Coordinates of C-alpha atoms and ligand atoms in Angstrom, one line a residue:
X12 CA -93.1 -28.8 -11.7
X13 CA -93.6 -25.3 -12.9
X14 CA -97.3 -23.8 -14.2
X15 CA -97.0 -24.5 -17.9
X16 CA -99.1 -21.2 -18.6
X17 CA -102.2 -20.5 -20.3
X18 CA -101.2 -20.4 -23.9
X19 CA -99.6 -23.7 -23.6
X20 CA -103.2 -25.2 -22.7
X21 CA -104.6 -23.4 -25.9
X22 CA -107.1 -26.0 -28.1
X23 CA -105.8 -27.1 -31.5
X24 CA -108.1 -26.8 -34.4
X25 CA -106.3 -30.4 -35.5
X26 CA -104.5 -33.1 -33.3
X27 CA -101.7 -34.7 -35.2
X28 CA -99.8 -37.1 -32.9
X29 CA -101.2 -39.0 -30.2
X30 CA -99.7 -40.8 -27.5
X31 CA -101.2 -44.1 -26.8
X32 CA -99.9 -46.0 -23.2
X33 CA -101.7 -49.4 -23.7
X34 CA -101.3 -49.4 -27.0
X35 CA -101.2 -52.9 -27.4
X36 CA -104.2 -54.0 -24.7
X37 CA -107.5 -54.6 -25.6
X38 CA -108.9 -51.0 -25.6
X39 CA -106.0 -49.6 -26.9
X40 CA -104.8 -51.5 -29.8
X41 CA -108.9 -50.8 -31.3
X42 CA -107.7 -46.5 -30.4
X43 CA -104.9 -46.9 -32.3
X44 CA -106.8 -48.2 -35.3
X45 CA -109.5 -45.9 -34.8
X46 CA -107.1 -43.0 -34.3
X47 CA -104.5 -43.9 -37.4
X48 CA -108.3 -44.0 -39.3
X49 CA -108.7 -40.5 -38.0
X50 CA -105.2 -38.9 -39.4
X51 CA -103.3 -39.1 -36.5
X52 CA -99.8 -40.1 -36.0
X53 CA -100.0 -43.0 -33.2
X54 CA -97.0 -43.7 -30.6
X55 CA -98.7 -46.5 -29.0
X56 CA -96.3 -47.2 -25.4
X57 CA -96.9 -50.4 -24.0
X58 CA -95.0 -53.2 -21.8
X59 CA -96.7 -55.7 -23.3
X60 CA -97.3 -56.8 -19.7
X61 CA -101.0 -57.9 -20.6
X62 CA -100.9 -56.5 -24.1
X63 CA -100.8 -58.8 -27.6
X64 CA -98.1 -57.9 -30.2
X65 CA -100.8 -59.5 -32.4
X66 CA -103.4 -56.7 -31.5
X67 CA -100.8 -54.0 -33.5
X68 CA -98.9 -56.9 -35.9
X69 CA -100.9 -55.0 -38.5
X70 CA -99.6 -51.9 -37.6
X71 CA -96.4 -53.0 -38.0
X72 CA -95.4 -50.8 -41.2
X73 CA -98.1 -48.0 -41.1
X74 CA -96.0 -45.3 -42.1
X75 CA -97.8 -43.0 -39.3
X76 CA -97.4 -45.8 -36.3
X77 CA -94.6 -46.1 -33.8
X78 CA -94.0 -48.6 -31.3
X79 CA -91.9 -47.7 -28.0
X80 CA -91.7 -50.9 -25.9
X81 CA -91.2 -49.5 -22.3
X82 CA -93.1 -49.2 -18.7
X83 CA -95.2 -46.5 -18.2
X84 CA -93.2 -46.2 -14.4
X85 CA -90.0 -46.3 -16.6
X86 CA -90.4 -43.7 -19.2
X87 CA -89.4 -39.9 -18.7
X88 CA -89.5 -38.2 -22.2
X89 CA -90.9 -38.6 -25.4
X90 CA -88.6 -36.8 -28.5
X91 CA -91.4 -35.6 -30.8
X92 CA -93.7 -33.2 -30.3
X93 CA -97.5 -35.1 -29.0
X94 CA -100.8 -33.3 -29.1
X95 CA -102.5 -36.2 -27.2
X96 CA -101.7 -38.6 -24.7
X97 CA -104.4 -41.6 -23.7
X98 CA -103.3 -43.3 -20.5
X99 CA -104.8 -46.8 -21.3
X100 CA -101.9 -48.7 -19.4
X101 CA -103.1 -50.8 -16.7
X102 CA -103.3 -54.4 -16.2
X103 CA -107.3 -54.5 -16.3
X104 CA -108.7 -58.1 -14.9
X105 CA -108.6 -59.1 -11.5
X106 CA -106.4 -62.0 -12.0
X107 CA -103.6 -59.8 -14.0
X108 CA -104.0 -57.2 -11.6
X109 CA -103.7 -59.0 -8.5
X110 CA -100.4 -61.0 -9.6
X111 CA -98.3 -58.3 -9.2
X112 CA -100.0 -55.6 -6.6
X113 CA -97.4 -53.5 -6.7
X114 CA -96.9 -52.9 -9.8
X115 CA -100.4 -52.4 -10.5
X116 CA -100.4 -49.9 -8.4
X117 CA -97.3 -48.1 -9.3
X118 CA -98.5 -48.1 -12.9
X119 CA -101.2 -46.5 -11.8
X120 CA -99.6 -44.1 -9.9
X121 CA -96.0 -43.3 -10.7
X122 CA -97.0 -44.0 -14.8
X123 CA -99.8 -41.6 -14.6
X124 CA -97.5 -39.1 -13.1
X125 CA -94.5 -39.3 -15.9
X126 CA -97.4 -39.5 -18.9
X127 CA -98.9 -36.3 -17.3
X128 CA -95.5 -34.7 -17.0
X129 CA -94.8 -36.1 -20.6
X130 CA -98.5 -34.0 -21.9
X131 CA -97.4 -31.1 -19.6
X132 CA -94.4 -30.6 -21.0
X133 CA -95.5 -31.1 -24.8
X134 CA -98.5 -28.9 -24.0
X135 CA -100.9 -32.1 -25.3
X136 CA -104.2 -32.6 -23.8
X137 CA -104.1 -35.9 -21.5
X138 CA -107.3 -38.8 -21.0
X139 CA -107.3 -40.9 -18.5
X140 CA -108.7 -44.1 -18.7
X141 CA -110.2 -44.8 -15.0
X142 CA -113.3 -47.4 -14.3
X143 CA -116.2 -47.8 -12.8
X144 CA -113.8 -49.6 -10.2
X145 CA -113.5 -45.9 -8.1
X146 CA -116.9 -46.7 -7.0
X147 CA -115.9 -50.1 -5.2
X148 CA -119.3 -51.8 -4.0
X149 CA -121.4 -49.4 -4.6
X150 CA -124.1 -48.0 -2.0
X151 CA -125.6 -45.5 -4.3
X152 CA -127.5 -46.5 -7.8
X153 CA -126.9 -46.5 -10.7
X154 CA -123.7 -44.6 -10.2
X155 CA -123.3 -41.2 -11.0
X156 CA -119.9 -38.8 -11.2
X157 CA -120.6 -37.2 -7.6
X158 CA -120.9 -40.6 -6.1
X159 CA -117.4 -40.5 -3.9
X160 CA -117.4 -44.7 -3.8
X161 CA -117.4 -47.8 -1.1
X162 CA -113.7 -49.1 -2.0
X163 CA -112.3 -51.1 0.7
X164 CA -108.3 -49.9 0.5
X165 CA -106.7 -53.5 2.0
X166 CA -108.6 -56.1 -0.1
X167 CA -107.1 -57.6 -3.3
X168 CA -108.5 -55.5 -5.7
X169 CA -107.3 -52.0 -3.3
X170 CA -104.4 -52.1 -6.0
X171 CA -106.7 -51.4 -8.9
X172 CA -109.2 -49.4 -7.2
X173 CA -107.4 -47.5 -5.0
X174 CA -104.4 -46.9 -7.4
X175 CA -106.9 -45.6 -9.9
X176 CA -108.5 -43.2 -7.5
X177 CA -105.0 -41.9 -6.9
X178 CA -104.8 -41.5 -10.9
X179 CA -107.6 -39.2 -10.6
X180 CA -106.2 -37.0 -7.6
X181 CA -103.0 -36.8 -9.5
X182 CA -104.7 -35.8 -12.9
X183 CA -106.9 -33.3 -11.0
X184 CA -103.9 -31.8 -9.3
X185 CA -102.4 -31.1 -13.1
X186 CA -106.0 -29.8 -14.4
X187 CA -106.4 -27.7 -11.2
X188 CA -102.5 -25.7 -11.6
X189 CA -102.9 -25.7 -15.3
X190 CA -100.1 -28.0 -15.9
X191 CA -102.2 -29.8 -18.6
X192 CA -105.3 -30.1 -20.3
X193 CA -106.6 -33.6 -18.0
X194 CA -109.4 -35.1 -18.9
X195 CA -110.6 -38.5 -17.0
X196 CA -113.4 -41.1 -18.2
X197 CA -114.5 -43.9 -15.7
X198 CA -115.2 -46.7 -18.2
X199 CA -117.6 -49.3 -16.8
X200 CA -117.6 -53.1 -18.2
X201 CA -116.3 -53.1 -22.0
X202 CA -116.3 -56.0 -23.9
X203 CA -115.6 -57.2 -28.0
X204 CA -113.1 -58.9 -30.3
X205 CA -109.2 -59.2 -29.1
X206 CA -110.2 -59.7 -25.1
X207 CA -107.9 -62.4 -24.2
X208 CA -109.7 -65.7 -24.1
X209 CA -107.7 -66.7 -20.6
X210 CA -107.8 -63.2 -18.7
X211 CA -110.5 -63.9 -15.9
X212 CA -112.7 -61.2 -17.2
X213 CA -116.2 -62.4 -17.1
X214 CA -117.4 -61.9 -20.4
X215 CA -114.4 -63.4 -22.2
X216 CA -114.1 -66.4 -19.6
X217 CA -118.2 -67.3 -20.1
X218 CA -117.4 -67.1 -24.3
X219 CA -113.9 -69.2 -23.6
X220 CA -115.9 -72.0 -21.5
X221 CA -119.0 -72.6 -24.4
X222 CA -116.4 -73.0 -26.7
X223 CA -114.4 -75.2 -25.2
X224 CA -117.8 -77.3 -23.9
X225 CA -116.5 -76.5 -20.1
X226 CA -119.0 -75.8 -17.5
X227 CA -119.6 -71.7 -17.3
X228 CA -118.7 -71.0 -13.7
X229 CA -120.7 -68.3 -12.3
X230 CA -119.4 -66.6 -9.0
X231 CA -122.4 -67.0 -6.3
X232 CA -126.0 -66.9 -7.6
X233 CA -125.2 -65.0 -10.7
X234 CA -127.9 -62.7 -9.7
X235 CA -125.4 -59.8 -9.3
X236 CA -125.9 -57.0 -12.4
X237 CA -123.1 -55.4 -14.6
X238 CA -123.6 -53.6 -17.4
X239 CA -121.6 -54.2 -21.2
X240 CA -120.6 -51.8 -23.2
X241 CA -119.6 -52.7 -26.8
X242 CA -116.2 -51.5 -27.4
X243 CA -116.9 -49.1 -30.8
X244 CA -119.4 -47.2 -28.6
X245 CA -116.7 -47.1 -25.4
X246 CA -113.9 -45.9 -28.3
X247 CA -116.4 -43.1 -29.6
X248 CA -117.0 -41.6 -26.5
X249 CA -113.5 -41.8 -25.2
X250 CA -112.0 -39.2 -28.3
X251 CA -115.2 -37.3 -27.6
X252 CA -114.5 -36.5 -24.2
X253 CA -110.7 -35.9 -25.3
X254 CA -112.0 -33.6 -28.4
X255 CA -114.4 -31.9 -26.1
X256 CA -114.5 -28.3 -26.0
X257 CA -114.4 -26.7 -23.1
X258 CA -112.9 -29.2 -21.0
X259 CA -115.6 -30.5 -18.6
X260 CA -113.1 -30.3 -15.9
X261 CA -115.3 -33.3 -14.3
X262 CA -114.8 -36.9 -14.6
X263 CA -117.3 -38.6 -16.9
X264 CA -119.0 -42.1 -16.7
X265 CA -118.5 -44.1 -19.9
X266 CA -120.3 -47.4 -20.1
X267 CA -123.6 -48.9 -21.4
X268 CA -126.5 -48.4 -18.9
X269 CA -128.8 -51.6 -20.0
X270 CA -127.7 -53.9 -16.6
X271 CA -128.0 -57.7 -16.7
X272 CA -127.6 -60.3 -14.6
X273 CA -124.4 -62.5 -14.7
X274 CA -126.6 -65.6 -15.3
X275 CA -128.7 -63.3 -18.3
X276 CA -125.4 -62.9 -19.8
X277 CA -124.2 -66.8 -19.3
X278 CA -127.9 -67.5 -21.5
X279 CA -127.5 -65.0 -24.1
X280 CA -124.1 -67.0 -24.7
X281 CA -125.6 -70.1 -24.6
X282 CA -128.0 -69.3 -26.4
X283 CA -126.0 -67.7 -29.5
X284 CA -123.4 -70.8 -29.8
X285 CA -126.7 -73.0 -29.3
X286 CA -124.6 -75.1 -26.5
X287 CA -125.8 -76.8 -23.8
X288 CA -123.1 -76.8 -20.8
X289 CA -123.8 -76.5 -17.4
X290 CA -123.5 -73.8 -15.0
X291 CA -121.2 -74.0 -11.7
X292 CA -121.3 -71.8 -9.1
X293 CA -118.6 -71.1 -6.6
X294 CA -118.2 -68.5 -4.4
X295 CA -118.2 -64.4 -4.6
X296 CA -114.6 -62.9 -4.8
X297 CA -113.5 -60.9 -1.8
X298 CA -115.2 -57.6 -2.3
X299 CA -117.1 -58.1 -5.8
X300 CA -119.8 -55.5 -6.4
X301 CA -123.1 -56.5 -6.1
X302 CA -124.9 -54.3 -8.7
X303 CA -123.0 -51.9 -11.8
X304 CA -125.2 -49.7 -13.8
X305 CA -123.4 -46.3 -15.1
X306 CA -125.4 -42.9 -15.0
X307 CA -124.7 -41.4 -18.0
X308 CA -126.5 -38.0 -17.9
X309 CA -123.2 -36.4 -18.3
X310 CA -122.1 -38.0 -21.2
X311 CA -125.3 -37.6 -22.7
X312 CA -124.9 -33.9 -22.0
X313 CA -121.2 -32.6 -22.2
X314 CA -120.6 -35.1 -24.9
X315 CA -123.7 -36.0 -27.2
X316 CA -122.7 -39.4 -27.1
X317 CA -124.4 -42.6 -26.3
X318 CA -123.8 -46.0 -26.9
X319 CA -125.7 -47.6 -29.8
X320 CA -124.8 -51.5 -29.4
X321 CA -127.1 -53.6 -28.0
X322 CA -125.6 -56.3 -25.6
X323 CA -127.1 -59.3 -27.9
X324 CA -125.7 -58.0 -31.4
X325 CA -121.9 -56.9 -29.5
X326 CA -121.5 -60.4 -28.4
X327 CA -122.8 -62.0 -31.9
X328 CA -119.5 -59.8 -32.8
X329 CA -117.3 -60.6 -29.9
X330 CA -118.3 -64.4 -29.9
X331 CA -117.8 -64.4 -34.0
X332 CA -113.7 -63.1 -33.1
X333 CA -113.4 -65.9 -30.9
X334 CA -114.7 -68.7 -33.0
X335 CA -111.5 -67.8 -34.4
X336 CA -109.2 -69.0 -32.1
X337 CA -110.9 -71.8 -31.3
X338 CA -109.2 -74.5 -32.3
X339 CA -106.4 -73.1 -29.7
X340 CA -109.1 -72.6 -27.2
X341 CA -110.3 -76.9 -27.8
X342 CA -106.6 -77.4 -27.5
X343 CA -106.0 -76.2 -24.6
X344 CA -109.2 -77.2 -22.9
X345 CA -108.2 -80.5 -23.7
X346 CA -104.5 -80.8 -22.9
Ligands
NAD477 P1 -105.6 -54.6 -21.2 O1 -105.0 -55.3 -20.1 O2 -106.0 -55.4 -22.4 O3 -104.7 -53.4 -21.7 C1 -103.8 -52.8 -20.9 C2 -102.5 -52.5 -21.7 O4 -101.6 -51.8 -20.9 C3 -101.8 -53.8 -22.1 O5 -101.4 -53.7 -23.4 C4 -100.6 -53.9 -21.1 O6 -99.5 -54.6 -21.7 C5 -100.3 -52.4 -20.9 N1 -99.6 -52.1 -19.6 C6 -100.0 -52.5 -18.4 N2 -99.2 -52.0 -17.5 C7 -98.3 -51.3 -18.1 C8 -97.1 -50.6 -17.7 N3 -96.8 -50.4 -16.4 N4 -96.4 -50.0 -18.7 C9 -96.7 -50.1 -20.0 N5 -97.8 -50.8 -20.4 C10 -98.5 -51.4 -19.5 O7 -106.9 -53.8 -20.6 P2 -108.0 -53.0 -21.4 O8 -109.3 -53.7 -21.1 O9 -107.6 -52.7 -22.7 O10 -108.0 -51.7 -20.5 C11 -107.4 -50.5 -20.9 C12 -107.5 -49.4 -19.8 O11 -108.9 -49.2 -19.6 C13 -107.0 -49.8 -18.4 O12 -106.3 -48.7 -17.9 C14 -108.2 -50.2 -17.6 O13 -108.0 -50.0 -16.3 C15 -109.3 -49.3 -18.2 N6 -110.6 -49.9 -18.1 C16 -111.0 -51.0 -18.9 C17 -112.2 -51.5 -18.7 C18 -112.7 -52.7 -19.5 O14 -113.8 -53.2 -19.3 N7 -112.0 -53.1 -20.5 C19 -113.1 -51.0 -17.7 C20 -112.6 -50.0 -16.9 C21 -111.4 -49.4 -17.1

């Protein structure tokens, strides 16, 4: 691909349409509200591989929101003119992402590259929504931006890891010959309302069990950390960083620094929903990180931003969301 020149590169005073990949996920279906909120036009792209058309059924007929159901390794060209592109499209929970290795890592890799072609030739600035995950197991704490990581490239979760560290070099490679405006976030542990009750993640699966009256299984002692970041705060500093100006041309850690125990975070949900189910331990996943506490200095700096919601109140939230489903969650626990 040929340098797309300075001028192309130029910030806008206003963004108009943004691209969303993952649209329909988690994390992206609460950018798309967020962004439509904002003024934006929203083409939200999205596979629906681990995505919910009920996260953007209200969408449905917002006269500024467009659905294109297609792969991220499939798509070539978008017809409109885009200011924007957020690449949220990955399968994001070790259970999702291991089914089908390949894929995750082609998404990560040959998707990235056709969304960054995509922004390169619309001249739109690009995010890329990496994770915590490029630091593997990490030797070095809390991490911070420089720290180059302790991934271990032929484990089961190499696909995710490694495939978003390949995200970055690619995105770099397009910042470094000016072929588009790149900016990349590592987003540590985010949680809230619409995580899929069923998708292995460990705040979602410790809500799904209390519900249900299941034993919470904790993987080994439960004395390994992670930190929780409430998804409103994780959504603010994502368009900060892609609003940003200059571009920081560095990636930037976004994720909540308070760190807690596994088995803190099993009793503050046991504690809300006032349940009394046991805990089961069983053993540590191949290559699970011991410890995961973001440094945040940059963030703090580059971005002004900082997240406001404390772990307790974000679960009252999240847990209050999946008190909703639960008759389907009983149902199922019980069939
Ligand atoms: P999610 O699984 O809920 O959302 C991912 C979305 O991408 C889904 O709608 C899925 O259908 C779609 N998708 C996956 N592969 C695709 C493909 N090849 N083509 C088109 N669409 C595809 O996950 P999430 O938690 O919303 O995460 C969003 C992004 O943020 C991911 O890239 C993830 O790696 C990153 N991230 C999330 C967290 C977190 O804690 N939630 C932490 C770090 C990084």
């Amino acid at each position: 691909m040929n340098s797309s020149g300075s001028g192309r590169l130029a910030t806008r005073a206003r963004f108009k349409t943004t691209l969303v990949a993952g649209g329909a996920g988690f994390l992206g279906s609460h950018l798309c509200d967020l962004l439509l909120a904002r003024g934006h036009a929203v083409i939200c792209v999205d596979s629906f591989l681990t995505g919910s058309r009920a996260n953007i059924a209200p969408l449905a007929n917002h006269p500024r929101f467009r659905l294109i159901e297609t792969d991220i390794c499939d798509i070539a060209e978008v017809e409109e003119p885009i200011d924007q592109v957020y690449n949220l499209a990955c399968a994001a929970s070790p259970p999702r992402y291991q089914a089908d290795p390949v894929h995750t890592m082609m998404t990560s890799v040959a998707g990235t590259r056709n969304l960054l072609r995509i922004a390169a030739a619309h001249g739109a600035a690009f995010l890329q929504a990496s994770t915590s995950e490029v630091y593997g197991d990490p030797a070095s704490h809390p991490q911070q931006e420089d720290y180059r990581g302790h991934v271990n490239c032929v484990g089961p979760r190499a696909c995710y890891d490694e495939g978003k560290r390949a995200a970055e070099a690619l995105c770099f490679d397009f910042l470094r010959h000016d072929w588009a405006d790149v900016r990349v976030a590592r987003i540590f542990n985010t949680y809230g309302p619409r995580m899929q009750p069923d998708d292995g993640r460990i705040v979602s699966t410790l809500i799904r069990q209390a519900l249900a009256g299941e034993p919470l299984t904790i993987n080994g002692t439960g004395e390994q950390t992670r930190s929780f970041c409430y998804v409103s705060d994780l959504l603010d500093g994502l368009v900060a960083l892609m609003e940003v100006d200059p571009n920081p041309r560095t990636p930037v850690n976004l994720g909540n620094p308070g760190e807690f125990t596994i088995n803190e975070l099993a009793e503050l949900i046991t504690r809300h929903l006032k349940s009394r189910v046991a805990m089961v331990h069983q053993p540590l996943p191949e290559d699970d990180p011991q410890m995961r506490q973001p440094d945040i200095a940059k963030a703090r700096t580059l971005l002004g931003w900082e997240p406001r919601v404390p772990l307790r109140e974000g679960l009252a939230r999240t847990i209050d969301w999946f008190l909703t489903l639960r008759p389907e969650i009983v149902r199922k626990a019980e069939a």
